[in-house]
Coordinates of C-alpha atoms and ligand atoms in Angstrom, one line a residue:
M23 CA -15.5 2.3 -16.6
R24 CA -12.2 1.2 -14.7
H25 CA -11.4 -0.4 -11.5
L26 CA -8.2 -0.3 -9.6
L27 CA -7.6 -3.8 -8.4
N28 CA -3.9 -4.2 -8.8
P29 CA -1.3 -1.9 -9.5
L30 CA -0.8 -3.2 -12.9
D31 CA -4.4 -2.1 -13.7
F32 CA -2.6 1.4 -14.8
T33 CA 0.5 1.7 -17.0
V34 CA 3.8 3.1 -16.2
E35 CA 2.5 6.2 -18.1
E36 CA -0.7 6.3 -16.1
I37 CA 1.0 6.1 -13.0
D38 CA 3.5 8.7 -13.9
E39 CA 0.2 11.0 -14.6
L40 CA -1.3 10.3 -11.3
L41 CA 2.2 11.1 -9.4
A42 CA 2.2 14.2 -11.4
L43 CA -1.4 15.1 -10.8
A44 CA -0.7 14.4 -6.9
G45 CA 2.4 16.4 -7.2
E46 CA 0.3 19.7 -8.5
I47 CA -2.3 18.7 -5.6
E48 CA 0.1 19.0 -2.9
K49 CA 1.5 22.1 -4.0
D50 CA -2.1 23.8 -4.0
P51 CA -4.9 21.7 -2.9
S52 CA -7.4 24.9 -3.0
R53 CA -7.3 24.4 -6.8
F54 CA -9.0 21.1 -6.4
A55 CA -11.3 21.9 -3.8
H56 CA -14.7 21.5 -5.9
V57 CA -13.5 19.2 -8.8
C58 CA -16.1 16.5 -7.1
D59 CA -18.7 18.8 -6.0
G60 CA -21.9 16.4 -5.9
K61 CA -20.1 13.4 -5.9
K62 CA -20.2 10.4 -3.3
L63 CA -17.3 8.1 -2.2
A64 CA -18.8 4.9 -0.4
T65 CA -15.9 3.1 1.9
C66 CA -17.1 -0.3 2.4
F67 CA -14.6 -1.8 4.9
Y68 CA -14.8 -5.6 6.1
E69 CA -11.5 -5.4 8.0
P70 CA -9.9 -2.8 10.4
S71 CA -8.2 0.3 9.0
T72 CA -7.3 3.8 10.1
R73 CA -5.4 5.3 7.3
T74 CA -6.6 3.8 4.3
R75 CA -10.2 4.4 5.2
L76 CA -9.8 7.9 6.4
S77 CA -7.2 9.1 4.2
F78 CA -10.1 8.1 1.3
E79 CA -12.4 10.0 3.1
S80 CA -10.5 13.0 3.7
A81 CA -9.4 12.9 0.1
M82 CA -13.1 13.0 -1.2
L83 CA -14.0 15.9 1.4
S84 CA -10.9 17.5 0.0
L85 CA -12.2 17.4 -3.6
G86 CA -15.7 18.9 -2.6
G87 CA -17.4 15.3 -2.5
S88 CA -19.2 13.7 0.1
V89 CA -18.5 10.1 1.8
L90 CA -20.8 7.3 3.1
G91 CA -19.8 3.7 4.3
F92 CA -19.2 1.4 6.9
A93 CA -16.0 0.6 8.9
S94 CA -16.7 -2.8 10.0
A95 CA -18.3 -6.2 8.6
D96 CA -20.5 -6.3 11.8
S97 CA -22.1 -3.0 11.1
S98 CA -23.1 -4.1 7.5
S99 CA -25.4 -6.5 6.2
A100 CA -22.4 -9.1 5.8
A101 CA -23.2 -9.7 9.4
K102 CA -26.9 -10.9 8.4
G103 CA -25.2 -13.0 5.4
E104 CA -25.2 -11.1 2.6
S105 CA -22.8 -11.5 -0.4
I106 CA -20.4 -8.9 -1.4
A107 CA -22.1 -9.2 -4.9
D108 CA -25.1 -8.0 -3.8
T109 CA -23.8 -5.3 -1.3
I110 CA -21.9 -3.6 -4.2
R111 CA -25.0 -3.6 -6.5
I112 CA -26.9 -1.7 -3.8
I113 CA -23.9 0.4 -3.1
S114 CA -23.8 1.4 -6.8
C115 CA -27.2 3.2 -6.5
Y116 CA -26.0 5.2 -3.4
A117 CA -22.4 6.4 -4.7
D118 CA -20.5 7.4 -7.5
I119 CA -17.1 5.4 -6.4
C120 CA -16.4 2.7 -4.0
A121 CA -13.3 1.4 -1.7
V122 CA -13.5 -2.0 -0.6
R123 CA -11.6 -3.5 1.9
H124 CA -12.2 -7.2 2.8
P125 CA -10.1 -10.3 4.5
K126 CA -10.8 -12.8 1.6
E127 CA -8.1 -12.5 -1.7
G128 CA -10.0 -11.7 -4.8
A129 CA -13.0 -10.0 -3.0
A130 CA -12.4 -6.7 -4.7
L131 CA -12.4 -8.2 -8.0
V132 CA -15.9 -10.0 -7.3
A133 CA -17.1 -6.8 -6.4
S134 CA -16.0 -5.3 -9.6
L135 CA -18.0 -7.9 -11.7
H136 CA -21.3 -6.8 -10.1
S137 CA -20.5 -3.2 -9.8
G138 CA -22.2 -0.1 -11.7
I139 CA -19.4 2.3 -10.4
P140 CA -15.5 2.1 -10.2
V141 CA -14.3 0.0 -7.5
I142 CA -10.9 0.5 -5.6
N143 CA -9.4 -2.3 -3.9
A144 CA -8.3 -1.1 -0.4
G145 CA -6.8 -4.3 0.4
D146 CA -7.9 -8.0 -0.2
G147 CA -6.6 -10.3 2.3
G148 CA -3.0 -11.0 2.0
H149 CA -3.2 -10.5 -1.9
Q150 CA -3.1 -6.9 -3.0
H151 CA -3.1 -3.3 -2.0
P152 CA -2.8 -1.1 -4.9
T153 CA -3.4 2.3 -3.4
Q154 CA -0.9 1.7 -0.5
T155 CA 1.6 1.2 -3.3
L156 CA 0.4 4.5 -5.1
T157 CA 1.2 6.1 -1.9
D158 CA 4.6 4.2 -1.7
L159 CA 5.6 5.0 -5.4
L160 CA 4.7 9.0 -4.7
T161 CA 6.8 8.7 -1.5
I162 CA 9.7 7.2 -3.2
H163 CA 9.6 9.5 -6.1
S164 CA 9.2 12.6 -3.8
L165 CA 12.3 11.5 -1.5
K166 CA 14.7 10.0 -4.2
G167 CA 13.4 12.0 -7.4
R168 CA 13.2 8.6 -9.4
L169 CA 11.7 5.1 -9.4
S170 CA 14.6 3.6 -11.2
D171 CA 17.8 2.6 -10.4
L172 CA 17.2 1.9 -6.5
T173 CA 18.0 -0.9 -4.0
I174 CA 15.1 -1.6 -2.2
G175 CA 14.8 -3.5 1.2
L176 CA 11.7 -5.1 2.2
C177 CA 11.7 -6.6 5.7
G178 CA 9.5 -8.2 7.9
D179 CA 6.5 -10.3 7.0
L180 CA 6.8 -10.7 3.0
K181 CA 4.4 -13.6 3.3
F182 CA 1.1 -12.3 4.5
G183 CA 1.9 -8.5 3.9
R184 CA -0.4 -7.4 0.8
T185 CA 1.5 -4.1 0.7
V186 CA 4.9 -5.8 -0.2
H187 CA 2.9 -7.8 -2.9
S188 CA 1.8 -4.8 -4.6
L189 CA 5.1 -2.8 -4.3
I190 CA 7.1 -5.7 -5.8
N191 CA 4.5 -5.7 -8.5
A192 CA 4.7 -2.0 -9.2
L193 CA 8.4 -1.6 -8.8
V194 CA 9.6 -4.3 -11.2
R195 CA 8.6 -2.0 -14.2
Y196 CA 11.3 0.4 -13.6
P197 CA 15.0 -0.2 -15.1
G198 CA 17.5 -1.0 -12.5
V199 CA 15.4 -1.9 -9.4
R200 CA 16.8 -4.4 -7.5
F201 CA 15.3 -5.9 -4.3
I202 CA 16.5 -7.7 -1.0
L203 CA 14.0 -9.5 0.8
I204 CA 14.6 -9.8 4.6
S205 CA 12.3 -12.3 6.3
P206 CA 12.7 -15.4 8.4
P207 CA 12.3 -18.3 6.5
E208 CA 8.4 -18.7 7.7
L209 CA 7.8 -15.6 6.1
K210 CA 9.5 -15.2 2.8
I211 CA 7.6 -13.8 -0.2
P212 CA 5.0 -16.1 -1.8
E213 CA 6.3 -18.7 -4.6
Y214 CA 4.2 -16.7 -7.3
I215 CA 5.8 -13.4 -6.7
R216 CA 9.5 -15.1 -6.5
Q217 CA 8.6 -17.0 -10.1
D218 CA 6.0 -15.1 -11.9
V219 CA 7.0 -11.7 -11.3
L220 CA 10.7 -11.7 -10.2
R221 CA 12.3 -14.7 -11.8
A222 CA 10.1 -14.2 -15.0
G223 CA 11.0 -10.5 -15.2
H224 CA 14.6 -11.1 -14.7
V225 CA 14.7 -8.8 -11.6
E226 CA 17.8 -8.7 -9.5
F227 CA 16.8 -9.7 -6.2
K228 CA 18.1 -11.7 -3.1
E229 CA 16.6 -13.3 -0.2
L230 CA 18.3 -12.8 3.4
G231 CA 17.4 -13.6 6.9
N232 CA 19.7 -10.9 8.5
L233 CA 18.6 -7.1 8.3
D234 CA 22.0 -5.8 9.4
E235 CA 23.8 -7.5 6.4
A236 CA 20.8 -5.6 3.8
L237 CA 21.2 -2.4 5.6
P238 CA 24.5 -1.0 4.1
E239 CA 23.3 -1.5 0.2
L240 CA 20.0 0.0 0.7
D241 CA 18.2 3.2 -1.0
I242 CA 14.9 2.4 0.9
L243 CA 14.1 0.2 3.5
Y244 CA 10.5 -0.8 3.5
M245 CA 9.5 -2.1 7.0
T246 CA 6.4 -4.3 7.6
R247 CA 4.6 -5.6 10.6
V248 CA 4.1 -9.1 11.3
Q249 CA 0.6 -9.9 10.2
R250 CA -1.1 -11.1 13.4
E251 CA -4.7 -11.7 12.1
R252 CA -3.6 -13.9 8.7
F253 CA -1.6 -16.4 11.3
F254 CA -3.3 -19.9 11.9
N255 CA -2.0 -20.0 15.1
E256 CA -1.2 -17.6 17.7
E257 CA 2.0 -19.5 18.9
D258 CA 3.7 -18.8 15.5
Y259 CA 2.8 -15.4 15.8
I260 CA 4.4 -14.6 19.0
R261 CA 7.8 -16.4 17.9
L262 CA 7.9 -14.4 15.0
K263 CA 6.4 -11.0 15.9
D264 CA 9.5 -9.3 17.2
C265 CA 11.8 -11.0 14.2
Y266 CA 13.3 -7.5 13.3
I267 CA 13.1 -4.4 15.4
L268 CA 14.9 -1.1 13.8
T269 CA 16.8 0.8 16.2
P270 CA 19.1 4.0 16.0
K271 CA 22.0 1.5 16.4
K272 CA 20.8 -0.3 13.4
M273 CA 20.7 2.9 11.6
K274 CA 24.2 3.6 11.9
L275 CA 24.8 1.0 9.2
A276 CA 22.5 2.6 6.8
K277 CA 23.4 5.5 4.1
E278 CA 22.8 8.8 4.8
D279 CA 20.6 9.1 2.2
M280 CA 18.5 5.7 2.8
Y281 CA 14.7 6.4 3.6
I282 CA 12.5 4.3 5.9
L283 CA 8.7 3.7 5.0
H284 CA 6.3 1.6 6.5
P285 CA 2.7 1.4 5.5
L286 CA 1.6 1.4 9.2
P287 CA 0.5 0.4 11.8
R288 CA 3.8 0.0 13.5
V289 CA 3.9 -2.5 16.4
N290 CA 7.3 -3.1 17.5
E291 CA 9.5 -3.2 14.2
I292 CA 10.6 0.4 14.2
S293 CA 11.5 1.4 17.8
V294 CA 10.1 5.2 18.4
E295 CA 13.6 6.5 19.0
V296 CA 14.2 6.1 15.2
D297 CA 11.1 8.7 14.6
K298 CA 13.7 11.6 15.2
D299 CA 16.0 10.3 12.3
P300 CA 15.4 12.7 9.4
R301 CA 15.5 9.4 7.4
A302 CA 12.4 8.2 8.9
A303 CA 9.8 9.0 6.3
Y304 CA 6.8 7.0 7.3
F305 CA 4.6 9.7 8.7
R306 CA 5.3 12.0 5.5
Q307 CA 4.2 8.9 3.7
A308 CA 0.7 8.8 5.2
Q309 CA 0.4 12.5 4.2
Y310 CA 1.3 11.3 0.7
G311 CA -1.6 8.9 0.7
V312 CA -4.2 11.6 1.0
Y313 CA -2.5 13.5 -2.3
I314 CA -2.4 10.2 -4.4
R315 CA -5.9 9.1 -3.4
M316 CA -7.0 12.7 -4.6
A317 CA -5.4 12.3 -7.8
L318 CA -7.0 8.5 -8.2
I319 CA -10.6 9.5 -7.5
M320 CA -10.3 12.2 -10.1
K321 CA -8.7 9.8 -12.3
L322 CA -11.4 7.0 -12.0
L323 CA -14.3 9.7 -11.9
E324 CA -12.7 11.4 -15.2
V325 CA -12.7 14.9 -13.6
E326 CA -9.0 15.2 -14.0
K327 CA -9.4 16.2 -17.6
R328 CA -11.5 19.2 -16.6
C329 CA -8.6 20.3 -14.4
Ligands
NCD424 C1 -1.3 -2.1 5.8 C2 -2.5 -3.2 5.5 O1 -3.7 -2.9 5.6 O2 -2.2 -3.9 4.4 N1 -2.0 -1.0 6.3 C3 -2.2 0.0 5.4 O3 -3.0 -0.1 4.7 N2 -1.7 1.4 5.8 C4 -0.5 -2.9 6.3 C5 -0.7 -3.3 7.8 O4 -1.8 -3.5 7.9 O5 0.2 -4.0 8.3

């Protein structure tokens, strides 16, 4: 039985296969409309979500399966003090596969150790978010035709942004990828990513405070929101929340074929006027999230071999 806790749980070849399958699904979703007939997906979300939870549910429904679950810790037995280990044991009796989002780093790993069904990490605290990464890889691949030889700018809250951590983890495996990490000093990437992932992998990167300086070099700009819920005090959040705002004026500094990605939700970091720019790819990215989750569910339930 396989789980997905970290993007590195899949080899580069397996990720290529998933992207190819998602591409097939995009071309003709009706071909896949019954491959999960009779199967159930549980979504166990202890933290707020719109896209991740609903795209998982939409994905399973589009495959012919059904969904059950809870959307907040308050509406589950966590509110009575039940551990995630016990909850997942029970969910294993009710469903065939489970997506878990939790505010604590490592929660999905703990769930996987006690689970009788595949567990997908749908975000564990400020740590990892592998299915957002699969979405991001599919989006970049669709827009640029490759995942290698790209200059990727990651901007905003690089300290607490789990989508950033997972995306760096995944992209360092492709040749010729370089990173420009744009953040205020307080929100720089964690030291373990700088040392154990980037330096250890001899990956080219630089850290900047200024977005304008980075923009002309980028092939992809990955914007992120400042993660209010992970701050220890509100004053720091208020001071940092609007540190970067991408506007049409700033977009003049970017290449004609530089695409903007954002895992969403957006708060203030991309002005709504940028939405009209053909390089704004964040809403398309959300659509890709459904295709890649369909491919992922098929892989973990081992139904993809039958198609
Ligand atoms: C992200 C998350 O939950 O980490 N959202 C998402 O899943 N698309 C990003 C965020 O909340 O800022």
